[in-house]
XYZ file of C-alpha atoms in Angstrom:
464
model
C 167.311 92.011 45.615
C 168.583 92.947 42.175
C 170.409 95.634 44.456
C 171.884 92.829 46.772
C 173.215 90.744 44.418
C 174.315 93.756 42.246
C 176.405 94.357 45.817
C 177.007 90.978 46.335
C 179.255 90.816 42.880
C 180.778 93.771 43.486
C 182.089 92.629 46.471
C 183.433 89.782 45.017
C 185.122 91.373 42.419
C 186.380 93.621 44.782
C 187.714 90.986 46.697
C 189.093 89.217 43.847
C 191.157 91.772 42.654
C 192.519 92.671 46.542
C 193.913 88.808 46.189
C 194.927 88.969 42.860
C 197.206 91.582 43.258
C 198.197 90.252 46.814
C 199.731 87.069 43.867
C 201.262 89.430 42.151
C 203.342 90.688 44.888
C 204.348 87.763 46.239
C 207.840 87.392 47.023
C 209.816 85.034 47.302
C 213.335 84.509 48.683
C 215.643 82.399 46.964
C 219.023 81.554 47.428
C 221.492 80.371 45.090
C 221.226 76.467 45.692
C 217.698 76.880 45.639
C 217.680 79.482 42.633
C 220.008 76.316 40.835
C 217.382 73.236 42.183
C 214.543 75.411 40.676
C 216.131 76.059 37.298
C 216.595 71.937 37.357
C 214.015 71.175 37.892
C 211.706 73.597 35.503
C 214.486 73.928 32.768
C 212.307 72.579 29.240
C 216.362 71.478 27.693
C 216.859 68.701 31.051
C 213.697 67.845 30.496
C 214.403 67.148 27.266
C 217.357 65.809 27.512
C 215.640 63.248 30.393
C 212.882 62.261 27.810
C 215.608 61.662 25.480
C 217.184 59.166 28.105
C 213.705 57.848 28.006
C 213.910 57.531 24.308
C 216.928 55.229 24.017
C 215.834 52.511 26.864
C 212.544 52.270 24.379
C 214.989 51.537 20.999
C 216.390 49.336 23.247
C 213.734 47.831 23.946
C 212.084 47.710 20.776
C 215.587 46.533 19.144
C 215.865 44.113 21.897
C 212.938 42.703 20.712
C 214.107 41.873 17.126
C 216.319 39.031 19.043
C 213.247 37.747 20.559
C 210.882 34.773 18.982
C 208.977 36.337 16.362
C 205.239 34.819 16.918
C 202.445 35.603 14.256
C 199.884 33.918 13.524
C 196.616 34.224 10.257
C 193.764 32.924 9.866
C 192.008 33.344 6.149
C 188.550 31.832 5.206
C 187.266 31.798 1.362
C 183.773 31.487 -0.383
C 184.620 30.448 -4.412
C 181.208 31.765 -6.336
C 182.823 31.015 -9.349
C 186.048 28.183 -8.741
C 189.441 28.239 -10.547
C 189.679 25.867 -13.669
C 191.991 24.565 -15.378
C 192.615 23.614 -18.857
C 193.555 20.471 -19.399
C 193.718 18.167 -23.339
C 191.657 14.975 -24.540
C 193.904 12.550 -24.575
C 190.740 10.110 -24.091
C 188.688 10.381 -27.432
C 191.691 9.432 -29.488
C 192.397 6.668 -27.787
C 189.126 5.414 -27.714
C 188.871 5.661 -31.000
C 191.669 4.182 -31.628
C 190.833 0.591 -30.028
C 187.463 0.454 -32.062
C 189.028 0.849 -35.686
C 191.981 -1.439 -34.914
C 190.079 -4.799 -36.276
C 188.724 -2.750 -38.919
C 192.298 -1.578 -40.754
C 194.705 -3.618 -43.023
C 198.063 -3.715 -44.602
C 199.233 -2.246 -41.392
C 200.566 -5.277 -40.002
C 198.220 -5.300 -36.612
C 199.386 -1.777 -35.725
C 197.167 1.407 -34.678
C 196.489 4.407 -37.144
C 195.360 7.340 -35.355
C 192.984 9.479 -37.324
C 193.557 13.352 -37.166
C 191.449 14.247 -35.476
C 191.580 17.989 -33.873
C 193.220 18.566 -30.446
C 190.320 19.048 -27.698
C 190.905 20.802 -24.143
C 188.275 19.928 -20.886
C 187.858 22.420 -18.353
C 188.822 21.071 -14.901
C 188.689 22.179 -11.250
C 190.552 21.377 -8.290
C 189.550 23.696 -5.780
C 186.456 23.012 -3.698
C 184.100 26.783 -3.316
C 184.251 26.856 0.578
C 188.288 26.824 1.995
C 189.633 27.847 6.349
C 193.212 28.316 6.988
C 194.676 28.960 9.671
C 198.475 28.758 10.980
C 201.064 30.261 13.579
C 204.314 30.479 12.395
C 207.685 31.134 14.609
C 211.317 32.717 13.906
C 214.230 33.306 16.583
C 217.817 34.872 15.523
C 220.353 32.521 16.252
C 222.485 34.865 15.628
C 223.529 38.370 13.587
C 227.091 40.559 14.242
C 224.761 43.389 12.511
C 222.390 42.237 15.789
C 224.931 42.146 18.127
C 226.752 45.417 17.669
C 223.658 46.995 17.426
C 222.606 45.996 20.696
C 226.309 47.827 21.790
C 225.444 51.171 20.390
C 222.475 51.587 21.380
C 223.865 51.187 25.535
C 226.381 53.402 24.520
C 223.825 55.625 23.101
C 222.258 55.923 26.618
C 225.660 56.177 28.406
C 226.066 59.168 26.186
C 222.041 60.605 26.456
C 223.324 60.571 30.288
C 226.503 62.495 29.615
C 224.426 65.300 27.858
C 222.365 65.139 30.184
C 225.500 65.278 32.782
C 227.040 68.340 30.844
C 223.096 70.749 30.526
C 222.517 70.005 34.326
C 226.280 71.700 34.260
C 225.507 74.545 31.797
C 222.544 75.109 33.898
C 224.028 75.907 37.229
C 226.047 77.906 35.162
C 223.364 80.055 33.412
C 221.786 80.244 37.088
C 224.744 82.112 38.484
C 226.068 83.493 35.984
C 222.166 85.356 36.482
C 222.260 85.249 40.008
C 226.055 87.526 40.753
C 224.456 90.642 39.612
C 221.548 90.912 40.971
C 223.968 90.243 44.329
C 225.957 92.807 42.708
C 223.425 95.465 42.605
C 222.516 94.635 46.191
C 225.140 95.746 47.778
C 225.550 98.713 45.479
C 222.332 99.805 46.925
C 223.065 98.498 51.072
C 226.061 100.892 50.259
C 224.243 103.841 48.946
C 221.735 103.750 51.535
C 224.349 104.051 54.096
C 226.010 106.505 52.456
C 222.552 108.545 51.705
C 222.210 107.839 55.938
C 225.092 110.243 56.787
C 224.846 112.361 54.247
C 221.673 113.276 55.040
C 222.680 113.459 58.444
C 225.480 115.863 58.587
C 223.136 117.960 55.023
C 220.597 118.547 58.300
C 223.583 119.807 60.909
C 225.023 122.149 58.159
C 221.360 123.373 57.697
C 221.191 124.028 61.816
C 224.286 124.764 61.801
C 223.613 127.826 58.981
C 220.549 128.969 60.419
C 222.748 129.629 63.341
C 224.981 131.714 61.658
C 228.222 129.421 61.422
C 227.832 128.343 58.089
C 226.612 129.398 54.860
C 225.055 128.390 51.742
C 227.072 127.074 49.816
C 228.468 124.107 51.674
C 224.157 123.710 52.230
C 223.963 123.094 48.564
C 227.090 121.404 48.049
C 225.652 118.598 50.790
C 222.547 118.997 48.849
C 223.726 118.514 45.731
C 226.041 115.016 46.999
C 222.407 114.144 49.046
C 220.672 114.497 45.385
C 222.902 112.466 43.176
C 223.288 109.588 46.134
C 219.248 109.268 45.698
C 219.494 109.178 41.850
C 222.191 106.649 41.645
C 220.293 104.879 44.555
C 217.118 105.532 41.817
C 218.847 104.434 39.007
C 220.055 100.922 40.528
C 216.766 99.648 41.639
C 215.061 99.830 38.223
C 218.610 98.111 37.091
C 218.183 95.298 39.577
C 214.240 94.588 38.476
C 215.731 94.008 34.763
C 218.667 91.836 36.514
C 215.960 90.442 38.693
C 213.775 89.808 35.273
C 216.732 87.593 33.372
C 217.205 85.651 36.708
C 213.513 83.999 36.355
C 213.900 84.179 32.672
C 216.743 81.521 33.549
C 215.494 79.557 36.505
C 211.862 79.255 34.699
C 210.367 81.611 37.335
C 206.795 83.558 36.912
C 207.762 87.078 35.612
C 204.642 88.624 37.355
C 206.213 87.016 40.433
C 208.581 88.801 43.141
C 211.572 87.410 43.464
C 214.477 88.169 46.160
C 217.987 86.880 46.165
C 219.220 86.085 49.757
C 222.835 85.385 49.595
C 225.264 88.046 49.692
C 229.229 88.282 47.609
C 230.629 87.354 51.055
C 229.160 83.908 51.464
C 229.777 83.093 47.596
C 233.482 84.181 48.025
C 235.028 80.672 48.720
C 238.701 80.060 48.574
C 240.101 77.284 45.885
C 242.098 74.414 47.006
C 245.320 74.082 46.308
C 244.590 71.785 43.531
C 242.159 74.113 42.486
C 244.993 76.637 42.881
C 248.167 74.027 40.979
C 246.560 70.849 40.745
C 246.673 68.048 37.915
C 244.091 68.392 35.248
C 241.695 65.191 34.905
C 240.086 66.008 31.600
C 237.531 63.189 32.420
C 235.700 66.189 34.324
C 235.266 68.489 32.153
C 231.753 66.998 30.070
C 232.725 68.255 26.615
C 235.526 65.971 27.321
C 233.217 62.269 28.015
C 231.316 64.015 25.185
C 234.302 63.369 22.778
C 235.249 59.939 24.709
C 231.937 58.054 24.631
C 231.311 59.844 20.798
C 235.094 57.655 19.724
C 233.525 54.590 21.271
C 230.176 54.828 19.496
C 233.060 55.342 16.474
C 234.582 52.008 17.716
C 231.343 50.449 17.381
C 230.518 52.045 14.111
C 233.614 49.960 12.520
C 232.600 46.729 14.269
C 229.428 47.422 13.076
C 230.704 47.817 9.562
C 232.325 44.750 9.730
C 229.816 42.446 10.966
C 228.423 43.057 6.966
C 231.339 40.062 6.465
C 229.769 37.781 9.206
C 226.151 35.996 8.172
C 223.088 36.194 8.939
C 220.887 32.765 10.825
C 217.516 32.900 11.773
C 215.431 29.039 13.310
C 211.288 29.130 11.929
C 208.897 26.079 12.372
C 204.940 27.113 11.555
C 202.116 24.872 11.944
C 198.715 25.144 9.668
C 196.029 23.748 8.736
C 193.964 24.460 5.551
C 190.115 22.823 5.921
C 188.240 22.515 2.595
C 184.581 21.960 1.575
C 181.396 21.433 -0.903
C 178.972 22.320 0.571
C 180.218 23.826 3.283
C 179.163 20.950 5.997
C 181.364 17.946 5.703
C 185.407 19.777 5.851
C 188.552 18.174 4.409
C 191.455 19.162 6.952
C 195.320 19.377 5.450
C 197.666 19.876 8.825
C 201.543 20.664 7.201
C 203.649 21.333 9.237
C 207.948 22.806 9.036
C 210.593 23.469 10.591
C 213.855 24.708 9.589
C 216.810 26.884 9.393
C 218.475 29.831 7.011
C 221.475 31.031 6.546
C 223.272 34.582 4.358
C 226.201 35.476 4.071
C 227.805 38.083 1.853
C 229.535 36.489 -0.685
C 230.556 40.576 -3.126
C 228.906 43.849 -2.695
C 231.586 45.495 -4.782
C 233.887 46.830 -2.315
C 230.407 48.413 -0.822
C 231.313 47.261 3.158
C 234.730 47.662 2.800
C 234.460 51.755 1.824
C 232.065 51.676 4.921
C 234.523 50.168 7.232
C 237.132 52.412 5.927
C 234.858 55.501 6.647
C 234.617 55.311 10.217
C 238.062 54.571 10.556
C 238.771 58.132 9.077
C 235.496 59.868 11.733
C 236.831 57.626 14.761
C 240.848 59.750 13.478
C 238.424 62.818 13.180
C 237.061 62.771 16.621
C 240.413 61.973 18.245
C 241.840 65.499 16.370
C 239.430 66.953 17.929
C 239.773 65.185 21.046
C 243.421 66.569 21.003
C 243.108 70.094 20.638
C 240.386 69.885 22.994
C 242.753 68.820 25.256
C 244.871 71.866 25.016
C 242.201 74.146 25.341
C 240.976 72.698 28.477
C 244.862 73.416 29.923
C 245.180 76.678 28.396
C 241.454 77.769 29.765
C 242.888 76.437 33.551
C 246.004 78.018 33.202
C 244.236 81.313 32.275
C 241.598 80.785 34.833
C 244.777 80.974 37.629
C 245.576 83.890 37.241
C 242.512 85.304 36.455
C 242.045 84.570 39.874
C 245.378 85.485 41.664
C 245.417 89.152 39.470
C 241.290 89.448 40.819
C 242.555 88.196 44.813
C 245.797 91.108 44.439
C 242.739 93.485 43.319
C 240.425 92.757 46.396
C 243.132 93.359 48.764
C 243.907 96.313 47.304
C 240.376 98.058 46.902
C 240.195 96.719 50.944
C 243.074 99.167 51.508
C 241.323 101.619 49.397
C 238.032 101.501 51.316
C 239.534 101.630 55.004
C 242.326 104.867 53.765
C 238.617 106.718 52.501
C 236.470 105.775 55.021
C 239.791 107.155 57.780
C 240.138 110.000 55.220
C 235.782 110.622 55.101
C 235.663 110.699 58.854
C 238.893 113.020 59.452
C 237.072 115.816 57.000
C 233.613 114.945 58.547
C 235.344 115.859 61.954
C 237.263 119.022 60.679
C 234.191 120.194 58.640
C 232.121 119.894 61.661
C 234.945 121.348 63.705
C 235.189 124.357 61.426
C 238.604 124.215 60.607
C 237.010 122.270 56.778
C 235.463 123.151 54.148
C 231.873 121.344 52.118
C 233.964 121.122 48.976
C 236.612 118.723 50.647
C 233.733 117.057 52.664
C 231.699 116.662 49.306
C 234.979 114.725 47.533
C 235.823 112.511 50.577
C 231.927 111.166 49.986
C 232.842 111.259 46.723
C 236.104 109.211 46.828
C 235.017 107.105 49.680
C 231.682 105.691 47.426
C 234.215 104.760 44.829
C 236.092 102.804 47.220
C 233.749 100.816 47.583
C 231.961 100.792 44.051
C 235.401 99.820 42.972
C 235.376 96.985 45.976
C 232.337 95.249 44.729
C 233.188 95.375 42.112
C 236.597 93.424 42.633
C 234.600 91.183 44.995
C 232.291 90.407 42.017
C 235.576 89.988 39.883
C 236.863 87.197 42.388
C 233.365 85.029 42.180
C 233.376 85.330 38.621
C 236.866 84.148 38.068
C 236.843 81.123 41.069
C 233.908 80.497 38.998
C 235.777 80.384 35.634
C 238.585 77.669 37.488
C 235.562 75.594 38.403
C 234.201 75.614 34.995
C 237.336 74.392 33.631
C 238.324 71.843 36.311
C 234.542 70.354 35.294
C 233.704 71.110 39.410
């Protein structure tokens, strides 16, 4: 029985190991849009910005409550085991003594004379031992310039937080694209190498057969083997580079590092021709997130000026309260003493030694600084758009030239291959033609990548 359980545990462990290995080797195919979507759902930066919007909503709710009626209740019970007392002068004894001696005094024309008696004090208490007090009070903010401006500021703050979220999402999207495209570039290079290795491997086999038949030299076989080894080494290096690039992509989108990912797009599908408006159209600064952020900051700065000026306005509050006090000497018979009041109060600053004026002037200076920054950003965006359009046109011409070079290199390679198989060409010419073809293919892929990068630069510059 013990051996049975040992076998069972061994089977369970082995099964769990292979299940874990299967999950570890799981590969997810992912297009560029899939990667962007995954990143937006899992980016901590985006999540944090969304929490910021919720926080602003709560701040609006909190500050809005300050302008609504505030109702408070109170209740107190007191038992005085020693009731508080007060001292009162003894004015009764001298009065009584003077009345009793009125007729016994002579030569005073009937006037009452009081003897110089020492002043005495009596201890009296006006507080009953038991008391219970309960009341309710309502306060209402009738008018406050500061409150109104603060509510406007919070609403603008929510709008600003939403703009920040949009800006963060655009930044995440650009980061994903910047990490996704190199993976495509490596894939294209690997595909090109596989094709060249396959062709060169076939040619090497044919040359070896020709050598064995006595129609080729060992030098020809060695040169082709050397070229084949070089291509295989390049492919091995590219595969290692691909792993590094994919790890960087997984890090950017928040994908588990222990899982595999396979980009499904290719450079040709992502190469798009920009519209005429993107190449030569007018610039809409409001499509740039940072420009919108500055515009919102400018609105908030204007509101700060109004908020500082609101200190000159009065604050008016209305209030109402009802209170009932119960007193008792023996905890049985209670005396009710109700109190009610309704009122209104107003406060206004009459003189603050120019503190409010200083705050207003500081807010005005901050607004001017933002306007300067906004003007500088407009100039920077204009230059960025112009440079990105020039770079795109140059990259487009480079792609066209590299396509011609690849076509020419393929033609040379085929001609050289025909000559070599016919016995009128050398293996050196064949190796050179193969090397030139691969270089031209590499240059084409790189130029296509550069074209896509410059196209992305246009989209970033125009705010898309």
